[in-house]
Amino acid sequence: MNYRHVYHAGNFADVVKHATLAHIVTYLQRKETPLMILDAHAGPGLYDLSCEQASKTNEWQGGIGKIWEGSGHPALQPWLDVVRAFNPDGELAVYPGSPKLFQAMLRPQDRLVLVEKHPQDHVSADIEFGRDPRVRIHLDDAYARIKACLPPPERRGLVLIDPPYEEKDEHRKLVKGLAQALKRWPSGIYCIWYPIKGRAQIDSFWDDLKSLAPPPTLAAELMIRPGDDPFRLNGCGLLILNPPWTLEESLKDMLPYLLRTLAPGKGSYRLEWLAREPA
Ligand SMILES: C[S@@+](CC[C@H](N)C(=O)[O-])C[C@H]1O[C@@H](n2cnc3c(N)ncnc32)[C@H](O)[C@@H]1O
């Protein structure tokens, strides 16, 4: 396990993912009833954008850096409110990853479960979150913990599946893990992030997911350059199973803004239903 998210924190792919997650959590919190959020590939949580690793790639400059300088968009508000709260003097210094984003949005009645397999990132998360009684941190494998945690007693919530795709069979492992999760909790909201290098690999991933007869599943993709170099991260995608009914409209607004701001004149976006009918 070599992957460390600190090299990529705040890049264009984090922007798409975190803005979408914040929309989903905001939607779920329209009701007072408690919810459970399971962040199955958590990472350490908070990133110092001036640290040695982040400065090595400066990927954040092509992501949150551009949004921070941009004109803003209402669809990004819930997420940007959290990023701003971490940078109260208006200078972008740190970036909240998904665990910090979720924690910042938790109400007293909500619960957050973090799973991280890398011992060092797990220790960092433990230091960051150890004292919050609403947060549990597990040094574990994502899919084993998903199996153990579902269905949540709250019966409302969100599961984030955000692996590093370092291993060749990650798509296969994910589809297997998701099949088990859906058996246990078919009505849960699942958000799956994936990198886009070449299209063929994604088409076959989608076909495997379709073979699960999933519940309604929305696919949102942002390409920051044409997908013609299979060795580069040309874009990223999210699959949202059982999405809130408000999400499609929000993404219809958000994706063109992100494209204009992050990849003007170069990229493209895509928003479509991978599955529409209830499974
Ligand atoms: C893409 S990063 C997570 C980023 C984070 N979710 C965010 O949005 O800020 C993926 C994380 O998954 C961890 N990881 C890799 N394999 C894992 C596994 N089998 N189970 C749990 N965590 C894993 C990596 O160490 C890494 O920290």
PDB file of C-alpha atoms and ligand atoms in Angstrom:
ATOM      1  CA  MET A   1       0.000   0.000   0.000  1.00  0.00           C
ATOM      2  CA  ASN A   2       1.963   2.983  -1.281  1.00  0.00           C
ATOM      3  CA  TYR A   3      -0.889   5.396  -1.918  1.00  0.00           C
ATOM      4  CA  ARG A   4      -0.983   8.548   0.217  1.00  0.00           C
ATOM      5  CA  HIS A   5      -3.794  10.958  -0.471  1.00  0.00           C
ATOM      6  CA  VAL A   6      -1.806  13.954   0.779  1.00  0.00           C
ATOM      7  CA  TYR A   7      -0.162  14.204  -2.674  1.00  0.00           C
ATOM      8  CA  HIS A   8      -3.587  14.686  -4.278  1.00  0.00           C
ATOM      9  CA  ALA A   9      -5.600  16.460  -1.565  1.00  0.00           C
ATOM     10  CA  GLY A  10      -7.789  19.251  -2.900  1.00  0.00           C
ATOM     11  CA  ASN A  11      -7.247  18.367  -6.571  1.00  0.00           C
ATOM     12  CA  PHE A  12     -10.045  18.569  -9.170  1.00  0.00           C
ATOM     13  CA  ALA A  13     -11.226  15.075  -8.272  1.00  0.00           C
ATOM     14  CA  ASP A  14     -11.562  15.936  -4.565  1.00  0.00           C
ATOM     15  CA  VAL A  15     -13.561  19.026  -5.515  1.00  0.00           C
ATOM     16  CA  VAL A  16     -16.119  17.009  -7.515  1.00  0.00           C
ATOM     17  CA  LYS A  17     -16.351  14.351  -4.802  1.00  0.00           C
ATOM     18  CA  HIS A  18     -16.552  16.612  -1.759  1.00  0.00           C
ATOM     19  CA  ALA A  19     -19.017  19.104  -3.265  1.00  0.00           C
ATOM     20  CA  THR A  20     -21.320  16.194  -4.158  1.00  0.00           C
ATOM     21  CA  LEU A  21     -20.977  14.587  -0.718  1.00  0.00           C
ATOM     22  CA  ALA A  22     -21.841  17.860   1.003  1.00  0.00           C
ATOM     23  CA  HIS A  23     -25.011  18.099  -1.095  1.00  0.00           C
ATOM     24  CA  ILE A  24     -26.036  14.572  -0.077  1.00  0.00           C
ATOM     25  CA  VAL A  25     -25.425  15.180   3.637  1.00  0.00           C
ATOM     26  CA  THR A  26     -27.334  18.478   3.506  1.00  0.00           C
ATOM     27  CA  TYR A  27     -30.239  16.681   1.875  1.00  0.00           C
ATOM     28  CA  LEU A  28     -30.242  13.901   4.485  1.00  0.00           C
ATOM     29  CA  GLN A  29     -30.240  16.458   7.270  1.00  0.00           C
ATOM     30  CA  ARG A  30     -33.532  17.964   6.130  1.00  0.00           C
ATOM     31  CA  LYS A  31     -35.032  15.450   8.567  1.00  0.00           C
ATOM     32  CA  GLU A  32     -34.193  15.506  12.263  1.00  0.00           C
ATOM     33  CA  THR A  33     -33.792  11.724  12.464  1.00  0.00           C
ATOM     34  CA  PRO A  34     -30.183  10.561  13.006  1.00  0.00           C
ATOM     35  CA  LEU A  35     -27.989   9.301  10.223  1.00  0.00           C
ATOM     36  CA  MET A  36     -24.850   7.222   9.880  1.00  0.00           C
ATOM     37  CA  ILE A  37     -22.024   8.059   7.511  1.00  0.00           C
ATOM     38  CA  LEU A  38     -19.516   5.336   6.696  1.00  0.00           C
ATOM     39  CA  ASP A  39     -16.316   6.648   5.100  1.00  0.00           C
ATOM     40  CA  ALA A  40     -14.757   3.342   4.079  1.00  0.00           C
ATOM     41  CA  HIS A  41     -11.488   4.767   2.662  1.00  0.00           C
ATOM     42  CA  ALA A  42     -10.966   7.701   4.955  1.00  0.00           C
ATOM     43  CA  GLY A  43      -7.375   8.954   4.721  1.00  0.00           C
ATOM     44  CA  PRO A  44      -5.956  11.140   7.500  1.00  0.00           C
ATOM     45  CA  GLY A  45      -8.658  13.854   7.348  1.00  0.00           C
ATOM     46  CA  LEU A  46      -7.010  17.249   7.254  1.00  0.00           C
ATOM     47  CA  TYR A  47      -4.287  18.316   4.820  1.00  0.00           C
ATOM     48  CA  ASP A  48      -1.747  21.089   5.210  1.00  0.00           C
ATOM     49  CA  LEU A  49      -1.410  22.402   1.657  1.00  0.00           C
ATOM     50  CA  SER A  50       2.069  23.746   2.327  1.00  0.00           C
ATOM     51  CA  CYS A  51       3.503  20.449   3.594  1.00  0.00           C
ATOM     52  CA  GLU A  52       6.321  18.803   1.692  1.00  0.00           C
ATOM     53  CA  GLN A  53       4.159  16.129   0.044  1.00  0.00           C
ATOM     54  CA  ALA A  54       1.343  18.445  -1.091  1.00  0.00           C
ATOM     55  CA  SER A  55       3.916  20.953  -2.375  1.00  0.00           C
ATOM     56  CA  LYS A  56       5.612  18.248  -4.417  1.00  0.00           C
ATOM     57  CA  THR A  57       2.620  17.899  -6.761  1.00  0.00           C
ATOM     58  CA  ASN A  58       0.671  21.109  -6.061  1.00  0.00           C
ATOM     59  CA  GLU A  59      -2.379  19.316  -7.430  1.00  0.00           C
ATOM     60  CA  TRP A  60      -4.581  21.385  -5.154  1.00  0.00           C
ATOM     61  CA  GLN A  61      -3.785  24.457  -7.249  1.00  0.00           C
ATOM     62  CA  GLY A  62      -5.766  22.940 -10.132  1.00  0.00           C
ATOM     63  CA  GLY A  63      -8.668  22.104  -7.809  1.00  0.00           C
ATOM     64  CA  ILE A  64      -9.616  23.959  -4.639  1.00  0.00           C
ATOM     65  CA  GLY A  65      -7.055  26.674  -5.569  1.00  0.00           C
ATOM     66  CA  LYS A  66      -9.090  27.612  -8.671  1.00  0.00           C
ATOM     67  CA  ILE A  67     -12.428  27.363  -6.882  1.00  0.00           C
ATOM     68  CA  TRP A  68     -11.125  29.542  -4.052  1.00  0.00           C
ATOM     69  CA  GLU A  69     -10.224  32.256  -6.553  1.00  0.00           C
ATOM     70  CA  GLY A  70     -13.379  31.752  -8.662  1.00  0.00           C
ATOM     71  CA  SER A  71     -16.704  33.562  -8.683  1.00  0.00           C
ATOM     72  CA  GLY A  72     -18.449  30.844  -6.678  1.00  0.00           C
ATOM     73  CA  HIS A  73     -21.623  28.888  -7.337  1.00  0.00           C
ATOM     74  CA  PRO A  74     -24.627  28.238  -5.065  1.00  0.00           C
ATOM     75  CA  ALA A  75     -24.420  24.466  -5.653  1.00  0.00           C
ATOM     76  CA  LEU A  76     -20.968  24.449  -4.033  1.00  0.00           C
ATOM     77  CA  GLN A  77     -22.070  26.390  -0.974  1.00  0.00           C
ATOM     78  CA  PRO A  78     -22.446  23.599   1.630  1.00  0.00           C
ATOM     79  CA  TRP A  79     -18.985  22.256   0.833  1.00  0.00           C
ATOM     80  CA  LEU A  80     -17.279  25.630   0.515  1.00  0.00           C
ATOM     81  CA  ASP A  81     -18.749  26.732   3.852  1.00  0.00           C
ATOM     82  CA  VAL A  82     -16.795  23.901   5.481  1.00  0.00           C
ATOM     83  CA  VAL A  83     -13.568  24.656   3.597  1.00  0.00           C
ATOM     84  CA  ARG A  84     -13.907  28.335   4.595  1.00  0.00           C
ATOM     85  CA  ALA A  85     -14.475  27.421   8.239  1.00  0.00           C
ATOM     86  CA  PHE A  86     -11.099  25.639   8.219  1.00  0.00           C
ATOM     87  CA  ASN A  87      -9.457  28.714   6.686  1.00  0.00           C
ATOM     88  CA  PRO A  88     -11.083  31.533   8.671  1.00  0.00           C
ATOM     89  CA  ASP A  89      -8.637  34.281   7.726  1.00  0.00           C
ATOM     90  CA  GLY A  90      -9.404  33.891   4.009  1.00  0.00           C
ATOM     91  CA  GLU A  91      -6.027  32.369   3.100  1.00  0.00           C
ATOM     92  CA  LEU A  92      -6.278  28.836   1.790  1.00  0.00           C
ATOM     93  CA  ALA A  93      -3.895  26.924   4.067  1.00  0.00           C
ATOM     94  CA  VAL A  94      -5.533  23.584   4.854  1.00  0.00           C
ATOM     95  CA  TYR A  95      -7.941  21.315   3.034  1.00  0.00           C
ATOM     96  CA  PRO A  96     -10.515  19.105   4.759  1.00  0.00           C
ATOM     97  CA  GLY A  97     -10.696  15.599   3.303  1.00  0.00           C
ATOM     98  CA  SER A  98     -13.902  13.593   3.453  1.00  0.00           C
ATOM     99  CA  PRO A  99     -13.581  12.648   7.184  1.00  0.00           C
ATOM    100  CA  LYS A 100     -13.207  16.296   8.243  1.00  0.00           C
ATOM    101  CA  LEU A 101     -15.943  17.399   5.856  1.00  0.00           C
ATOM    102  CA  PHE A 102     -18.318  14.823   7.318  1.00  0.00           C
ATOM    103  CA  GLN A 103     -17.349  15.601  10.904  1.00  0.00           C
ATOM    104  CA  ALA A 104     -17.903  19.321  10.342  1.00  0.00           C
ATOM    105  CA  MET A 105     -21.403  18.582   9.048  1.00  0.00           C
ATOM    106  CA  LEU A 106     -22.422  16.097  11.777  1.00  0.00           C
ATOM    107  CA  ARG A 107     -25.235  17.057  14.119  1.00  0.00           C
ATOM    108  CA  PRO A 108     -25.230  15.759  17.709  1.00  0.00           C
ATOM    109  CA  GLN A 109     -27.546  12.880  16.732  1.00  0.00           C
ATOM    110  CA  ASP A 110     -25.433  11.728  13.738  1.00  0.00           C
ATOM    111  CA  ARG A 111     -22.634   9.188  13.632  1.00  0.00           C
ATOM    112  CA  LEU A 112     -19.491   8.878  11.515  1.00  0.00           C
ATOM    113  CA  VAL A 113     -17.558   5.644  10.990  1.00  0.00           C
ATOM    114  CA  LEU A 114     -14.084   5.971   9.481  1.00  0.00           C
ATOM    115  CA  VAL A 115     -12.123   3.065   8.027  1.00  0.00           C
ATOM    116  CA  GLU A 116      -8.471   3.360   7.012  1.00  0.00           C
ATOM    117  CA  LYS A 117      -6.043   0.566   6.223  1.00  0.00           C
ATOM    118  CA  HIS A 118      -2.779   2.508   6.107  1.00  0.00           C
ATOM    119  CA  PRO A 119      -1.356   2.477   9.665  1.00  0.00           C
ATOM    120  CA  GLN A 120       0.151   5.977   9.410  1.00  0.00           C
ATOM    121  CA  ASP A 121      -3.007   7.589   8.029  1.00  0.00           C
ATOM    122  CA  HIS A 122      -5.008   5.700  10.636  1.00  0.00           C
ATOM    123  CA  VAL A 123      -2.853   7.147  13.428  1.00  0.00           C
ATOM    124  CA  SER A 124      -3.291  10.675  11.998  1.00  0.00           C
ATOM    125  CA  ALA A 125      -7.065  10.162  11.876  1.00  0.00           C
ATOM    126  CA  ASP A 126      -7.042   8.837  15.410  1.00  0.00           C
ATOM    127  CA  ILE A 127      -5.278  11.967  16.631  1.00  0.00           C
ATOM    128  CA  GLU A 128      -7.689  14.207  14.724  1.00  0.00           C
ATOM    129  CA  PHE A 129     -10.923  12.498  15.724  1.00  0.00           C
ATOM    130  CA  GLY A 130     -10.145  10.457  18.828  1.00  0.00           C
ATOM    131  CA  ARG A 131     -12.098  12.635  21.234  1.00  0.00           C
ATOM    132  CA  ASP A 132     -15.310  13.077  19.269  1.00  0.00           C
ATOM    133  CA  PRO A 133     -17.870  10.602  20.662  1.00  0.00           C
ATOM    134  CA  ARG A 134     -19.810  10.694  17.367  1.00  0.00           C
ATOM    135  CA  VAL A 135     -16.812   9.342  15.422  1.00  0.00           C
ATOM    136  CA  ARG A 136     -15.399   5.773  15.434  1.00  0.00           C
ATOM    137  CA  ILE A 137     -12.141   4.960  13.640  1.00  0.00           C
ATOM    138  CA  HIS A 138     -11.181   1.487  12.494  1.00  0.00           C
ATOM    139  CA  LEU A 139      -7.826   0.261  11.230  1.00  0.00           C
ATOM    140  CA  ASP A 140      -9.401  -2.247   8.907  1.00  0.00           C
ATOM    141  CA  ASP A 141     -10.234  -3.267   5.368  1.00  0.00           C
ATOM    142  CA  ALA A 142     -13.022  -1.175   3.843  1.00  0.00           C
ATOM    143  CA  TYR A 143     -15.119  -4.038   2.537  1.00  0.00           C
ATOM    144  CA  ALA A 144     -14.849  -6.086   5.733  1.00  0.00           C
ATOM    145  CA  ARG A 145     -16.017  -3.096   7.757  1.00  0.00           C
ATOM    146  CA  ILE A 146     -18.828  -2.259   5.310  1.00  0.00           C
ATOM    147  CA  LYS A 147     -20.068  -5.800   5.816  1.00  0.00           C
ATOM    148  CA  ALA A 148     -19.847  -5.454   9.606  1.00  0.00           C
ATOM    149  CA  CYS A 149     -21.585  -2.055   9.773  1.00  0.00           C
ATOM    150  CA  LEU A 150     -24.554  -2.551   7.467  1.00  0.00           C
ATOM    151  CA  PRO A 151     -27.405  -2.075   7.812  1.00  0.00           C
ATOM    152  CA  PRO A 152     -26.978   0.765  10.295  1.00  0.00           C
ATOM    153  CA  PRO A 153     -29.556   0.874  13.077  1.00  0.00           C
ATOM    154  CA  GLU A 154     -30.453   4.417  11.964  1.00  0.00           C
ATOM    155  CA  ARG A 155     -31.508   3.061   8.545  1.00  0.00           C
ATOM    156  CA  ARG A 156     -30.568   6.413   7.039  1.00  0.00           C
ATOM    157  CA  GLY A 157     -27.208   7.517   5.786  1.00  0.00           C
ATOM    158  CA  LEU A 158     -24.410   7.367   3.311  1.00  0.00           C
ATOM    159  CA  VAL A 159     -21.508   5.065   2.455  1.00  0.00           C
ATOM    160  CA  LEU A 160     -18.456   6.518   0.679  1.00  0.00           C
ATOM    161  CA  ILE A 161     -16.322   4.043  -1.277  1.00  0.00           C
ATOM    162  CA  ASP A 162     -13.169   5.859  -2.358  1.00  0.00           C
ATOM    163  CA  PRO A 163     -10.302   3.403  -2.909  1.00  0.00           C
ATOM    164  CA  PRO A 164      -6.911   4.405  -4.347  1.00  0.00           C
ATOM    165  CA  TYR A 165      -7.189   1.960  -7.320  1.00  0.00           C
ATOM    166  CA  GLU A 166      -3.564   0.920  -6.799  1.00  0.00           C
ATOM    167  CA  GLU A 167      -4.420  -2.724  -7.190  1.00  0.00           C
ATOM    168  CA  LYS A 168      -5.271  -4.143 -10.577  1.00  0.00           C
ATOM    169  CA  ASP A 169      -8.362  -5.938  -9.306  1.00  0.00           C
ATOM    170  CA  GLU A 170      -9.795  -2.949  -7.371  1.00  0.00           C
ATOM    171  CA  HIS A 171     -12.851  -2.689  -9.668  1.00  0.00           C
ATOM    172  CA  ARG A 172     -13.600  -6.370  -9.119  1.00  0.00           C
ATOM    173  CA  LYS A 173     -13.153  -6.095  -5.336  1.00  0.00           C
ATOM    174  CA  LEU A 174     -15.387  -3.042  -5.284  1.00  0.00           C
ATOM    175  CA  VAL A 175     -18.189  -4.710  -7.236  1.00  0.00           C
ATOM    176  CA  LYS A 176     -18.022  -7.729  -4.915  1.00  0.00           C
ATOM    177  CA  GLY A 177     -18.050  -5.510  -1.804  1.00  0.00           C
ATOM    178  CA  LEU A 178     -20.917  -3.467  -3.164  1.00  0.00           C
ATOM    179  CA  ALA A 179     -22.946  -6.582  -3.939  1.00  0.00           C
ATOM    180  CA  GLN A 180     -22.608  -7.650  -0.298  1.00  0.00           C
ATOM    181  CA  ALA A 181     -23.468  -4.161   0.927  1.00  0.00           C
ATOM    182  CA  LEU A 182     -26.586  -3.932  -1.248  1.00  0.00           C
ATOM    183  CA  LYS A 183     -27.785  -7.281   0.045  1.00  0.00           C
ATOM    184  CA  ARG A 184     -27.584  -5.949   3.595  1.00  0.00           C
ATOM    185  CA  TRP A 185     -28.817  -2.431   2.947  1.00  0.00           C
ATOM    186  CA  PRO A 186     -30.452  -2.019  -0.463  1.00  0.00           C
ATOM    187  CA  SER A 187     -31.941   1.398   0.325  1.00  0.00           C
ATOM    188  CA  GLY A 188     -28.708   3.064   1.511  1.00  0.00           C
ATOM    189  CA  ILE A 189     -27.075   5.882  -0.404  1.00  0.00           C
ATOM    190  CA  TYR A 190     -23.697   4.795  -1.762  1.00  0.00           C
ATOM    191  CA  CYS A 191     -21.190   7.135  -3.369  1.00  0.00           C
ATOM    192  CA  ILE A 192     -18.374   5.506  -5.344  1.00  0.00           C
ATOM    193  CA  TRP A 193     -15.469   7.544  -6.684  1.00  0.00           C
ATOM    194  CA  TYR A 194     -13.412   6.324  -9.671  1.00  0.00           C
ATOM    195  CA  PRO A 195     -10.505   7.665 -11.726  1.00  0.00           C
ATOM    196  CA  ILE A 196     -10.792   7.936 -15.509  1.00  0.00           C
ATOM    197  CA  LYS A 197      -7.732   7.210 -17.581  1.00  0.00           C
ATOM    198  CA  GLY A 198      -9.047   5.287 -20.611  1.00  0.00           C
ATOM    199  CA  ARG A 199     -12.759   4.786 -21.397  1.00  0.00           C
ATOM    200  CA  ALA A 200     -12.671   1.031 -22.048  1.00  0.00           C
ATOM    201  CA  GLN A 201     -11.845   0.232 -18.426  1.00  0.00           C
ATOM    202  CA  ILE A 202     -14.725   2.387 -17.179  1.00  0.00           C
ATOM    203  CA  ASP A 203     -17.206   0.843 -19.606  1.00  0.00           C
ATOM    204  CA  SER A 204     -16.336  -2.606 -18.333  1.00  0.00           C
ATOM    205  CA  PHE A 205     -16.598  -1.399 -14.694  1.00  0.00           C
ATOM    206  CA  TRP A 206     -20.064  -0.002 -15.458  1.00  0.00           C
ATOM    207  CA  ASP A 207     -21.092  -3.287 -17.110  1.00  0.00           C
ATOM    208  CA  ASP A 208     -20.031  -5.199 -13.994  1.00  0.00           C
ATOM    209  CA  LEU A 209     -22.037  -2.835 -11.809  1.00  0.00           C
ATOM    210  CA  LYS A 210     -25.090  -3.123 -14.064  1.00  0.00           C
ATOM    211  CA  SER A 211     -24.926  -6.891 -13.658  1.00  0.00           C
ATOM    212  CA  LEU A 212     -25.766  -6.354  -9.948  1.00  0.00           C
ATOM    213  CA  ALA A 213     -29.147  -4.907 -10.984  1.00  0.00           C
ATOM    214  CA  PRO A 214     -28.418  -1.892  -8.792  1.00  0.00           C
ATOM    215  CA  PRO A 215     -31.018   0.537  -7.485  1.00  0.00           C
ATOM    216  CA  PRO A 216     -31.298   3.910  -9.272  1.00  0.00           C
ATOM    217  CA  THR A 217     -27.717   5.004  -9.931  1.00  0.00           C
ATOM    218  CA  LEU A 218     -26.589   8.384 -11.189  1.00  0.00           C
ATOM    219  CA  ALA A 219     -23.192   8.754 -12.878  1.00  0.00           C
ATOM    220  CA  ALA A 220     -21.389  12.104 -12.871  1.00  0.00           C
ATOM    221  CA  GLU A 221     -18.041  12.573 -14.590  1.00  0.00           C
ATOM    222  CA  LEU A 222     -15.681  15.489 -15.109  1.00  0.00           C
ATOM    223  CA  MET A 223     -12.868  15.248 -17.654  1.00  0.00           C
ATOM    224  CA  ILE A 224     -10.167  17.894 -17.346  1.00  0.00           C
ATOM    225  CA  ARG A 225      -8.570  16.888 -20.641  1.00  0.00           C
ATOM    226  CA  PRO A 226      -9.473  14.577 -23.534  1.00  0.00           C
ATOM    227  CA  GLY A 227      -9.263  10.960 -22.400  1.00  0.00           C
ATOM    228  CA  ASP A 228      -6.651  10.006 -24.968  1.00  0.00           C
ATOM    229  CA  ASP A 229      -3.683   9.370 -22.684  1.00  0.00           C
ATOM    230  CA  PRO A 230      -4.343   6.156 -20.745  1.00  0.00           C
ATOM    231  CA  PHE A 231      -1.448   6.836 -18.363  1.00  0.00           C
ATOM    232  CA  ARG A 232      -2.802  10.100 -16.944  1.00  0.00           C
ATOM    233  CA  LEU A 233      -5.683  10.968 -14.661  1.00  0.00           C
ATOM    234  CA  ASN A 234      -7.806  12.585 -17.350  1.00  0.00           C
ATOM    235  CA  GLY A 235     -10.956  12.796 -15.315  1.00  0.00           C
ATOM    236  CA  CYS A 236     -12.941  11.294 -12.508  1.00  0.00           C
ATOM    237  CA  GLY A 237     -16.386   9.943 -11.899  1.00  0.00           C
ATOM    238  CA  LEU A 238     -18.887   9.353  -9.164  1.00  0.00           C
ATOM    239  CA  LEU A 239     -21.603   6.767  -9.045  1.00  0.00           C
ATOM    240  CA  ILE A 240     -24.345   7.580  -6.603  1.00  0.00           C
ATOM    241  CA  LEU A 241     -26.729   4.754  -5.775  1.00  0.00           C
ATOM    242  CA  ASN A 242     -30.145   5.784  -4.435  1.00  0.00           C
ATOM    243  CA  PRO A 243     -29.272   9.466  -4.906  1.00  0.00           C
ATOM    244  CA  PRO A 244     -31.382  12.160  -3.250  1.00  0.00           C
ATOM    245  CA  TRP A 245     -33.956  13.386  -5.775  1.00  0.00           C
ATOM    246  CA  THR A 246     -32.340  16.856  -5.630  1.00  0.00           C
ATOM    247  CA  LEU A 247     -28.893  15.671  -6.707  1.00  0.00           C
ATOM    248  CA  GLU A 248     -29.376  15.418 -10.472  1.00  0.00           C
ATOM    249  CA  GLU A 249     -30.530  19.052 -10.716  1.00  0.00           C
ATOM    250  CA  SER A 250     -27.695  20.219  -8.504  1.00  0.00           C
ATOM    251  CA  LEU A 251     -25.100  18.369 -10.603  1.00  0.00           C
ATOM    252  CA  LYS A 252     -26.628  19.824 -13.790  1.00  0.00           C
ATOM    253  CA  ASP A 253     -25.675  23.237 -12.395  1.00  0.00           C
ATOM    254  CA  MET A 254     -22.467  22.264 -10.679  1.00  0.00           C
ATOM    255  CA  LEU A 255     -20.674  20.301 -13.429  1.00  0.00           C
ATOM    256  CA  PRO A 256     -20.695  23.083 -16.097  1.00  0.00           C
ATOM    257  CA  TYR A 257     -19.400  25.521 -13.479  1.00  0.00           C
ATOM    258  CA  LEU A 258     -16.638  23.123 -12.434  1.00  0.00           C
ATOM    259  CA  LEU A 259     -15.696  22.555 -16.071  1.00  0.00           C
ATOM    260  CA  ARG A 260     -15.516  26.295 -16.792  1.00  0.00           C
ATOM    261  CA  THR A 261     -13.478  26.916 -13.671  1.00  0.00           C
ATOM    262  CA  LEU A 262     -11.177  23.893 -13.593  1.00  0.00           C
ATOM    263  CA  ALA A 263     -10.632  23.008 -17.251  1.00  0.00           C
ATOM    264  CA  PRO A 264     -11.835  25.820 -19.515  1.00  0.00           C
ATOM    265  CA  GLY A 265     -11.800  24.872 -23.189  1.00  0.00           C
ATOM    266  CA  LYS A 266     -10.242  21.457 -22.586  1.00  0.00           C
ATOM    267  CA  GLY A 267     -12.508  19.060 -20.813  1.00  0.00           C
ATOM    268  CA  SER A 268     -16.064  17.802 -20.745  1.00  0.00           C
ATOM    269  CA  TYR A 269     -18.616  16.438 -18.353  1.00  0.00           C
ATOM    270  CA  ARG A 270     -21.213  13.716 -18.368  1.00  0.00           C
ATOM    271  CA  LEU A 271     -24.299  13.167 -16.245  1.00  0.00           C
ATOM    272  CA  GLU A 272     -26.475  10.133 -16.852  1.00  0.00           C
ATOM    273  CA  TRP A 273     -28.370   7.322 -15.199  1.00  0.00           C
ATOM    274  CA  LEU A 274     -26.512   4.028 -15.079  1.00  0.00           C
ATOM    275  CA  ALA A 275     -29.680   2.445 -13.699  1.00  0.00           C
ATOM    276  CA  ARG A 276     -33.018   4.154 -13.336  1.00  0.00           C
ATOM    277  CA  GLU A 277     -35.540   1.703 -12.002  1.00  0.00           C
ATOM    278  CA  PRO A 278     -35.664   0.456  -8.406  1.00  0.00           C
ATOM    279  CA  ALA A 279     -33.824  -2.906  -8.324  1.00  0.00           C
TER     280      ALA A 279
HETATM  281  C1  LIG B   1      -8.472   8.234  -2.142  1.00  0.00           C
HETATM  282  S1  LIG B   1      -7.877   8.087  -0.538  1.00  0.00           S
HETATM  283  C2  LIG B   1      -9.186   8.642   0.487  1.00  0.00           C
HETATM  284  C3  LIG B   1      -9.536  10.070   0.377  1.00  0.00           C
HETATM  285  C4  LIG B   1     -10.653  10.506   1.296  1.00  0.00           C
HETATM  286  N1  LIG B   1     -11.808   9.627   1.203  1.00  0.00           N
HETATM  287  C5  LIG B   1     -11.058  11.921   0.958  1.00  0.00           C
HETATM  288  O1  LIG B   1     -11.971  12.106   0.143  1.00  0.00           O
HETATM  289  O2  LIG B   1     -10.514  12.854   1.548  1.00  0.00           O
HETATM  290  C6  LIG B   1      -7.966   6.354  -0.263  1.00  0.00           C
HETATM  291  C7  LIG B   1      -7.582   5.902   1.132  1.00  0.00           C
HETATM  292  O3  LIG B   1      -7.930   4.525   1.274  1.00  0.00           O
HETATM  293  C8  LIG B   1      -6.933   3.870   2.030  1.00  0.00           C
HETATM  294  N2  LIG B   1      -7.046   2.428   1.714  1.00  0.00           N
HETATM  295  C9  LIG B   1      -6.448   1.723   0.715  1.00  0.00           C
HETATM  296  N3  LIG B   1      -6.899   0.449   0.701  1.00  0.00           N
HETATM  297  C10 LIG B   1      -7.815   0.352   1.702  1.00  0.00           C
HETATM  298  C11 LIG B   1      -8.641  -0.698   2.182  1.00  0.00           C
HETATM  299  N4  LIG B   1      -8.614  -1.925   1.622  1.00  0.00           N
HETATM  300  N5  LIG B   1      -9.462  -0.449   3.219  1.00  0.00           N
HETATM  301  C12 LIG B   1      -9.494   0.792   3.798  1.00  0.00           C
HETATM  302  N6  LIG B   1      -8.726   1.823   3.397  1.00  0.00           N
HETATM  303  C13 LIG B   1      -7.908   1.616   2.350  1.00  0.00           C
HETATM  304  C14 LIG B   1      -5.649   4.537   1.604  1.00  0.00           C
HETATM  305  O4  LIG B   1      -4.632   4.363   2.591  1.00  0.00           O
HETATM  306  C15 LIG B   1      -6.103   5.999   1.440  1.00  0.00           C
HETATM  307  O5  LIG B   1      -5.889   6.725   2.628  1.00  0.00           O
END
